[in-house]
C-alpha atoms as an extended CHARMM CRD file, in Angstrom:
* protein
*
       158  EXT
         1         1  ILE       CA             86.8940000000     -119.1170000000      -31.7930000000  PROA      1               0.0000000000
         2         2  VAL       CA             86.7080000000     -115.3480000000      -31.9020000000  PROA      2               0.0000000000
         3         3  ALA       CA             83.0010000000     -114.8930000000      -31.1830000000  PROA      3               0.0000000000
         4         4  GLY       CA             79.9520000000     -116.9420000000      -30.3490000000  PROA      4               0.0000000000
         5         5  VAL       CA             79.5950000000     -120.1270000000      -28.3420000000  PROA      5               0.0000000000
         6         6  LYS       CA             82.9120000000     -121.6370000000      -27.3240000000  PROA      6               0.0000000000
         7         7  LYS       CA             81.4580000000     -124.9840000000      -26.2150000000  PROA      7               0.0000000000
         8         8  SER       CA             79.4130000000     -127.1300000000      -28.5610000000  PROA      8               0.0000000000
         9         9  ASN       CA             77.8380000000     -129.3600000000      -25.8830000000  PROA      9               0.0000000000
        10        10  LEU       CA             75.6810000000     -126.7480000000      -24.1390000000  PROA      10              0.0000000000
        11        11  ARG       CA             72.7490000000     -129.1520000000      -23.8500000000  PROA      11              0.0000000000
        12        12  GLN       CA             74.8840000000     -131.7330000000      -22.0570000000  PROA      12              0.0000000000
        13        13  LEU       CA             76.3390000000     -129.0830000000      -19.7500000000  PROA      13              0.0000000000
        14        14  ALA       CA             72.8820000000     -127.7390000000      -18.9010000000  PROA      14              0.0000000000
        15        15  GLN       CA             71.6080000000     -131.2520000000      -18.1390000000  PROA      15              0.0000000000
        16        16  ARG       CA             74.5620000000     -131.8910000000      -15.8210000000  PROA      16              0.0000000000
        17        17  LEU       CA             73.9270000000     -128.6220000000      -13.9970000000  PROA      17              0.0000000000
        18        18  LEU       CA             70.2260000000     -129.4370000000      -13.6290000000  PROA      18              0.0000000000
        19        19  ALA       CA             71.0290000000     -132.9270000000      -12.2990000000  PROA      19              0.0000000000
        20        20  ALA       CA             73.5380000000     -131.4960000000       -9.8180000000  PROA      20              0.0000000000
        21        21  ARG       CA             70.7870000000     -129.2080000000       -8.5280000000  PROA      21              0.0000000000
        22        22  GLY       CA             68.3230000000     -132.1000000000       -8.2540000000  PROA      22              0.0000000000
        23        23  GLY       CA             66.2930000000     -131.1210000000      -11.3130000000  PROA      23              0.0000000000
        24        24  ARG       CA             65.7520000000     -132.5330000000      -14.7540000000  PROA      24              0.0000000000
        25        25  CYS       CA             65.2530000000     -131.0530000000      -18.1690000000  PROA      25              0.0000000000
        26        26  ARG       CA             61.6490000000     -130.7200000000      -19.3440000000  PROA      26              0.0000000000
        27        27  CYS       CA             62.3420000000     -129.4890000000      -22.8730000000  PROA      27              0.0000000000
        28        28  ILE       CA             60.4850000000     -131.0990000000      -25.7600000000  PROA      28              0.0000000000
        29        29  ARG       CA             63.5070000000     -133.1120000000      -26.9090000000  PROA      29              0.0000000000
        30        30  CYS       CA             64.1290000000     -134.6220000000      -23.4720000000  PROA      30              0.0000000000
        31        31  ARG       CA             60.4600000000     -135.5530000000      -23.0630000000  PROA      31              0.0000000000
        32        32  GLU       CA             59.7710000000     -137.1390000000      -26.4670000000  PROA      32              0.0000000000
        33        33  ALA       CA             58.5700000000     -140.7250000000      -26.6500000000  PROA      33              0.0000000000
        34        34  GLY       CA             61.2360000000     -143.0310000000      -27.9120000000  PROA      34              0.0000000000
        35        35  LEU       CA             61.8270000000     -146.5370000000      -26.7020000000  PROA      35              0.0000000000
        36        36  ARG       CA             59.9460000000     -146.0160000000      -23.4500000000  PROA      36              0.0000000000
        37        37  ARG       CA             57.2140000000     -148.5480000000      -22.7370000000  PROA      37              0.0000000000
        38        38  ILE       CA             53.9860000000     -146.6110000000      -22.3900000000  PROA      38              0.0000000000
        39        39  THR       CA             50.4870000000     -147.9500000000      -22.9280000000  PROA      39              0.0000000000
        40        40  GLU       CA             47.8820000000     -145.9060000000      -24.7720000000  PROA      40              0.0000000000
        41        41  GLY       CA             45.6280000000     -145.9750000000      -21.7060000000  PROA      41              0.0000000000
        42        42  GLU       CA             48.2020000000     -143.9900000000      -19.7410000000  PROA      42              0.0000000000
        43        43  VAL       CA             48.2660000000     -141.1210000000      -22.2350000000  PROA      43              0.0000000000
        44        44  ARG       CA             46.4040000000     -137.9290000000      -21.3330000000  PROA      44              0.0000000000
        45        45  LEU       CA             45.5930000000     -134.7130000000      -23.1980000000  PROA      45              0.0000000000
        46        46  GLU       CA             47.0750000000     -131.5290000000      -21.7160000000  PROA      46              0.0000000000
        47        47  GLN       CA             46.7060000000     -127.8830000000      -22.6750000000  PROA      47              0.0000000000
        48        48  GLN       CA             48.8610000000     -124.8980000000      -21.7900000000  PROA      48              0.0000000000
        49        49  HSD       CA             48.0200000000     -121.3350000000      -22.7110000000  PROA      49              0.0000000000
        50        50  HSD       CA             49.8790000000     -118.0290000000      -22.5720000000  PROA      50              0.0000000000
        51        51  THR       CA             50.0410000000     -114.6510000000      -24.2780000000  PROA      51              0.0000000000
        52        52  ALA       CA             53.1210000000     -113.7350000000      -26.3230000000  PROA      52              0.0000000000
        53        53  CYS       CA             53.6520000000     -110.6720000000      -28.5270000000  PROA      53              0.0000000000
        54        54  GLY       CA             49.9810000000     -109.7560000000      -28.3060000000  PROA      54              0.0000000000
        55        55  ALA       CA             48.6580000000     -113.1500000000      -29.4270000000  PROA      55              0.0000000000
        56        56  GLU       CA             47.2430000000     -116.2040000000      -27.6920000000  PROA      56              0.0000000000
        57        57  GLU       CA             49.5120000000     -119.2590000000      -27.7930000000  PROA      57              0.0000000000
        58        58  HSD       CA             48.2090000000     -122.7500000000      -27.0690000000  PROA      58              0.0000000000
        59        59  PHE       CA             50.4210000000     -125.7990000000      -26.5450000000  PROA      59              0.0000000000
        60        60  VAL       CA             48.2670000000     -128.9280000000      -26.7480000000  PROA      60              0.0000000000
        61        61  SER       CA             49.9310000000     -132.2650000000      -26.0650000000  PROA      61              0.0000000000
        62        62  PHE       CA             49.4810000000     -135.9310000000      -25.3120000000  PROA      62              0.0000000000
        63        63  THR       CA             51.6930000000     -137.0020000000      -22.4190000000  PROA      63              0.0000000000
        64        64  ALA       CA             52.2620000000     -140.0340000000      -20.2190000000  PROA      64              0.0000000000
        65        65  PRO       CA             52.2670000000     -139.8790000000      -16.3940000000  PROA      65              0.0000000000
        66        66  ASP       CA             56.0850000000     -139.6830000000      -16.3660000000  PROA      66              0.0000000000
        67        67  ASP       CA             55.8510000000     -136.5180000000      -18.5530000000  PROA      67              0.0000000000
        68        68  THR       CA             56.8990000000     -138.3580000000      -21.7320000000  PROA      68              0.0000000000
        69        69  LEU       CA             55.6420000000     -136.4270000000      -24.7420000000  PROA      69              0.0000000000
        70        70  ILE       CA             53.7230000000     -138.5010000000      -27.3280000000  PROA      70              0.0000000000
        71        71  GLY       CA             52.8250000000     -135.5900000000      -29.5900000000  PROA      71              0.0000000000
        72        72  PHE       CA             52.0470000000     -131.8940000000      -29.5360000000  PROA      72              0.0000000000
        73        73  LEU       CA             50.5090000000     -129.0300000000      -31.4460000000  PROA      73              0.0000000000
        74        74  ARG       CA             51.3450000000     -125.3200000000      -31.2540000000  PROA      74              0.0000000000
        75        75  LEU       CA             48.4310000000     -123.0040000000      -32.0850000000  PROA      75              0.0000000000
        76        76  ARG       CA             48.7390000000     -119.2200000000      -32.3900000000  PROA      76              0.0000000000
        77        77  LEU       CA             45.6180000000     -117.0670000000      -32.3620000000  PROA      77              0.0000000000
        78        78  SER       CA             46.4570000000     -113.6170000000      -33.7270000000  PROA      78              0.0000000000
        79        79  ALA       CA             45.2160000000     -112.0580000000      -36.9860000000  PROA      79              0.0000000000
        80        80  GLN       CA             44.7460000000     -115.6790000000      -38.1350000000  PROA      80              0.0000000000
        81        81  ALA       CA             44.3000000000     -118.9540000000      -36.3060000000  PROA      81              0.0000000000
        82        82  ARG       CA             47.3920000000     -120.9110000000      -37.2970000000  PROA      82              0.0000000000
        83        83  VAL       CA             48.8410000000     -124.2710000000      -36.3120000000  PROA      83              0.0000000000
        84        84  ARG       CA             52.5460000000     -123.5570000000      -36.3510000000  PROA      84              0.0000000000
        85        85  GLU       CA             53.6560000000     -127.0820000000      -35.5580000000  PROA      85              0.0000000000
        86        86  LEU       CA             52.1010000000     -130.5280000000      -35.2100000000  PROA      86              0.0000000000
        87        87  HSD       CA             54.2670000000     -133.4820000000      -34.3220000000  PROA      87              0.0000000000
        88        88  VAL       CA             53.6140000000     -137.0400000000      -33.1620000000  PROA      88              0.0000000000
        89        89  TYR       CA             56.7580000000     -138.8980000000      -32.1510000000  PROA      89              0.0000000000
        90        90  GLY       CA             57.9900000000     -142.1560000000      -33.5330000000  PROA      90              0.0000000000
        91        91  PRO       CA             59.6630000000     -143.4050000000      -36.6710000000  PROA      91              0.0000000000
        92        92  MET       CA             58.3550000000     -141.8110000000      -39.8510000000  PROA      92              0.0000000000
        93        93  LEU       CA             55.8140000000     -144.1790000000      -41.4080000000  PROA      93              0.0000000000
        94        94  PRO       CA             53.8580000000     -144.0760000000      -44.6490000000  PROA      94              0.0000000000
        95        95  ILE       CA             50.2870000000     -142.8520000000      -44.1370000000  PROA      95              0.0000000000
        96        96  GLY       CA             48.0880000000     -145.8590000000      -43.3840000000  PROA      96              0.0000000000
        97        97  SER       CA             50.9800000000     -147.9290000000      -42.0060000000  PROA      97              0.0000000000
        98        98  ARG       CA             50.3830000000     -149.7340000000      -38.7050000000  PROA      98              0.0000000000
        99        99  LYS       CA             53.6540000000     -150.4620000000      -36.9500000000  PROA      99              0.0000000000
       100       100  GLU       CA             54.8160000000     -149.9790000000      -33.3920000000  PROA      100             0.0000000000
       101       101  GLY       CA             55.0890000000     -146.3630000000      -32.4080000000  PROA      101             0.0000000000
       102       102  TRP       CA             52.7310000000     -143.4960000000      -31.8440000000  PROA      102             0.0000000000
       103       103  GLN       CA             52.1860000000     -142.2840000000      -35.3910000000  PROA      103             0.0000000000
       104       104  HSD       CA             49.0040000000     -143.1510000000      -37.3190000000  PROA      104             0.0000000000
       105       105  ARG       CA             47.0330000000     -143.9560000000      -34.1830000000  PROA      105             0.0000000000
       106       106  GLY       CA             44.8300000000     -140.8510000000      -34.2260000000  PROA      106             0.0000000000
       107       107  PHE       CA             46.8160000000     -138.5640000000      -31.9230000000  PROA      107             0.0000000000
       108       108  GLY       CA             47.5120000000     -135.9490000000      -34.6090000000  PROA      108             0.0000000000
       109       109  GLU       CA             43.8890000000     -135.8980000000      -35.6870000000  PROA      109             0.0000000000
       110       110  ARG       CA             42.7300000000     -135.4620000000      -32.0850000000  PROA      110             0.0000000000
       111       111  LEU       CA             45.2310000000     -132.6210000000      -31.5690000000  PROA      111             0.0000000000
       112       112  LEU       CA             43.8350000000     -130.9110000000      -34.6750000000  PROA      112             0.0000000000
       113       113  GLU       CA             40.2720000000     -131.3410000000      -33.3910000000  PROA      113             0.0000000000
       114       114  VAL       CA             41.2710000000     -129.4610000000      -30.2300000000  PROA      114             0.0000000000
       115       115  ALA       CA             42.9160000000     -126.7020000000      -32.2960000000  PROA      115             0.0000000000
       116       116  GLU       CA             39.8060000000     -126.3920000000      -34.4730000000  PROA      116             0.0000000000
       117       117  ARG       CA             37.5890000000     -126.1430000000      -31.3920000000  PROA      117             0.0000000000
       118       118  LEU       CA             39.8300000000     -123.5170000000      -29.7530000000  PROA      118             0.0000000000
       119       119  ALA       CA             39.9110000000     -121.4350000000      -32.9460000000  PROA      119             0.0000000000
       120       120  ARG       CA             36.1460000000     -121.7210000000      -33.4160000000  PROA      120             0.0000000000
       121       121  GLU       CA             35.4810000000     -120.7360000000      -29.7780000000  PROA      121             0.0000000000
       122       122  ALA       CA             37.7550000000     -117.6990000000      -30.2300000000  PROA      122             0.0000000000
       123       123  GLY       CA             35.6430000000     -116.5590000000      -33.1990000000  PROA      123             0.0000000000
       124       124  TYR       CA             37.8380000000     -117.6120000000      -36.1340000000  PROA      124             0.0000000000
       125       125  SER       CA             36.1570000000     -118.8720000000      -39.2990000000  PROA      125             0.0000000000
       126       126  ARG       CA             39.1500000000     -120.8410000000      -40.5800000000  PROA      126             0.0000000000
       127       127  LEU       CA             42.2900000000     -122.5870000000      -39.3850000000  PROA      127             0.0000000000
       128       128  GLU       CA             45.6120000000     -122.4510000000      -41.2260000000  PROA      128             0.0000000000
       129       129  ILE       CA             48.3960000000     -125.0140000000      -40.8780000000  PROA      129             0.0000000000
       130       130  THR       CA             52.0480000000     -124.5270000000      -41.6850000000  PROA      130             0.0000000000
       131       131  SER       CA             52.7310000000     -127.7600000000      -43.5610000000  PROA      131             0.0000000000
       132       132  GLY       CA             55.5160000000     -129.4010000000      -45.4730000000  PROA      132             0.0000000000
       133       133  ILE       CA             54.7240000000     -130.8430000000      -48.8870000000  PROA      133             0.0000000000
       134       134  GLY       CA             54.8730000000     -134.4250000000      -47.6100000000  PROA      134             0.0000000000
       135       135  ALA       CA             52.1040000000     -133.8840000000      -45.0450000000  PROA      135             0.0000000000
       136       136  ARG       CA             49.6150000000     -132.1620000000      -47.3540000000  PROA      136             0.0000000000
       137       137  GLY       CA             47.8440000000     -135.4120000000      -48.2510000000  PROA      137             0.0000000000
       138       138  TYR       CA             47.2680000000     -136.0740000000      -44.5580000000  PROA      138             0.0000000000
       139       139  TYR       CA             45.6890000000     -132.6510000000      -44.0760000000  PROA      139             0.0000000000
       140       140  ARG       CA             43.5990000000     -132.9940000000      -47.2450000000  PROA      140             0.0000000000
       141       141  ARG       CA             42.1370000000     -136.1980000000      -45.8250000000  PROA      141             0.0000000000
       142       142  LEU       CA             41.0490000000     -134.1610000000      -42.7810000000  PROA      142             0.0000000000
       143       143  GLY       CA             39.2730000000     -131.5210000000      -44.8750000000  PROA      143             0.0000000000
       144       144  TYR       CA             42.0650000000     -129.0000000000      -45.4580000000  PROA      144             0.0000000000
       145       145  ASP       CA             42.8840000000     -127.4010000000      -48.8180000000  PROA      145             0.0000000000
       146       146  LEU       CA             46.0360000000     -125.6930000000      -50.0330000000  PROA      146             0.0000000000
       147       147  LEU       CA             45.7580000000     -121.8990000000      -50.0310000000  PROA      147             0.0000000000
       148       148  GLY       CA             49.0490000000     -120.1570000000      -50.7000000000  PROA      148             0.0000000000
       149       149  PRO       CA             51.6650000000     -121.6410000000      -48.4030000000  PROA      149             0.0000000000
       150       150  TYR       CA             49.1200000000     -122.9970000000      -45.8860000000  PROA      150             0.0000000000
       151       151  MET       CA             46.6920000000     -125.8600000000      -45.5960000000  PROA      151             0.0000000000
       152       152  VAL       CA             43.3710000000     -124.2250000000      -44.6710000000  PROA      152             0.0000000000
       153       153  LYS       CA             40.0540000000     -125.4930000000      -43.3460000000  PROA      153             0.0000000000
       154       154  ARG       CA             36.8580000000     -123.5100000000      -43.0230000000  PROA      154             0.0000000000
       155       155  LEU       CA             35.4960000000     -123.9160000000      -39.5030000000  PROA      155             0.0000000000
       156       156  LEU       CA             31.7770000000     -124.5310000000      -39.4280000000  PROA      156             0.0000000000
       157       157  ASP       CA             29.6750000000     -123.4940000000      -36.4540000000  PROA      157             0.0000000000
       158       158  SER       CA             28.7920000000     -126.3560000000      -34.1700000000  PROA      158             0.0000000000
């Protein structure tokens, strides 16, 4: 290798170093819900906020007491109010399916409700979502319409 990363297992090396120092990784991937046994009653809503590049960034998540991440939403408030990412962990299921896992249990909808409230409180009249084609039906069901590359919902005063 002439340039760039010479080791391909940087994540593993970083985790070893953290463990040796008595810490643990808190990145999204290490926290995601997988086969861990968590009950819905243990799950709590959390919000983090910071400013980056002149815009307000909100990270809204559902987590368990052990810091396991059930799902999250990233909202950026700049010239537009835009959900940049919404993810609920678990195996991908068809919309309406009811199997074990965290998807299709209302967590995504509740995360969007928080994003809509935050955008409305900040004075925005609409919320945009960066969405793949496969998720557009889900957003349509929640009142969003396709406008250019985004799913968009007009935020009504409440």
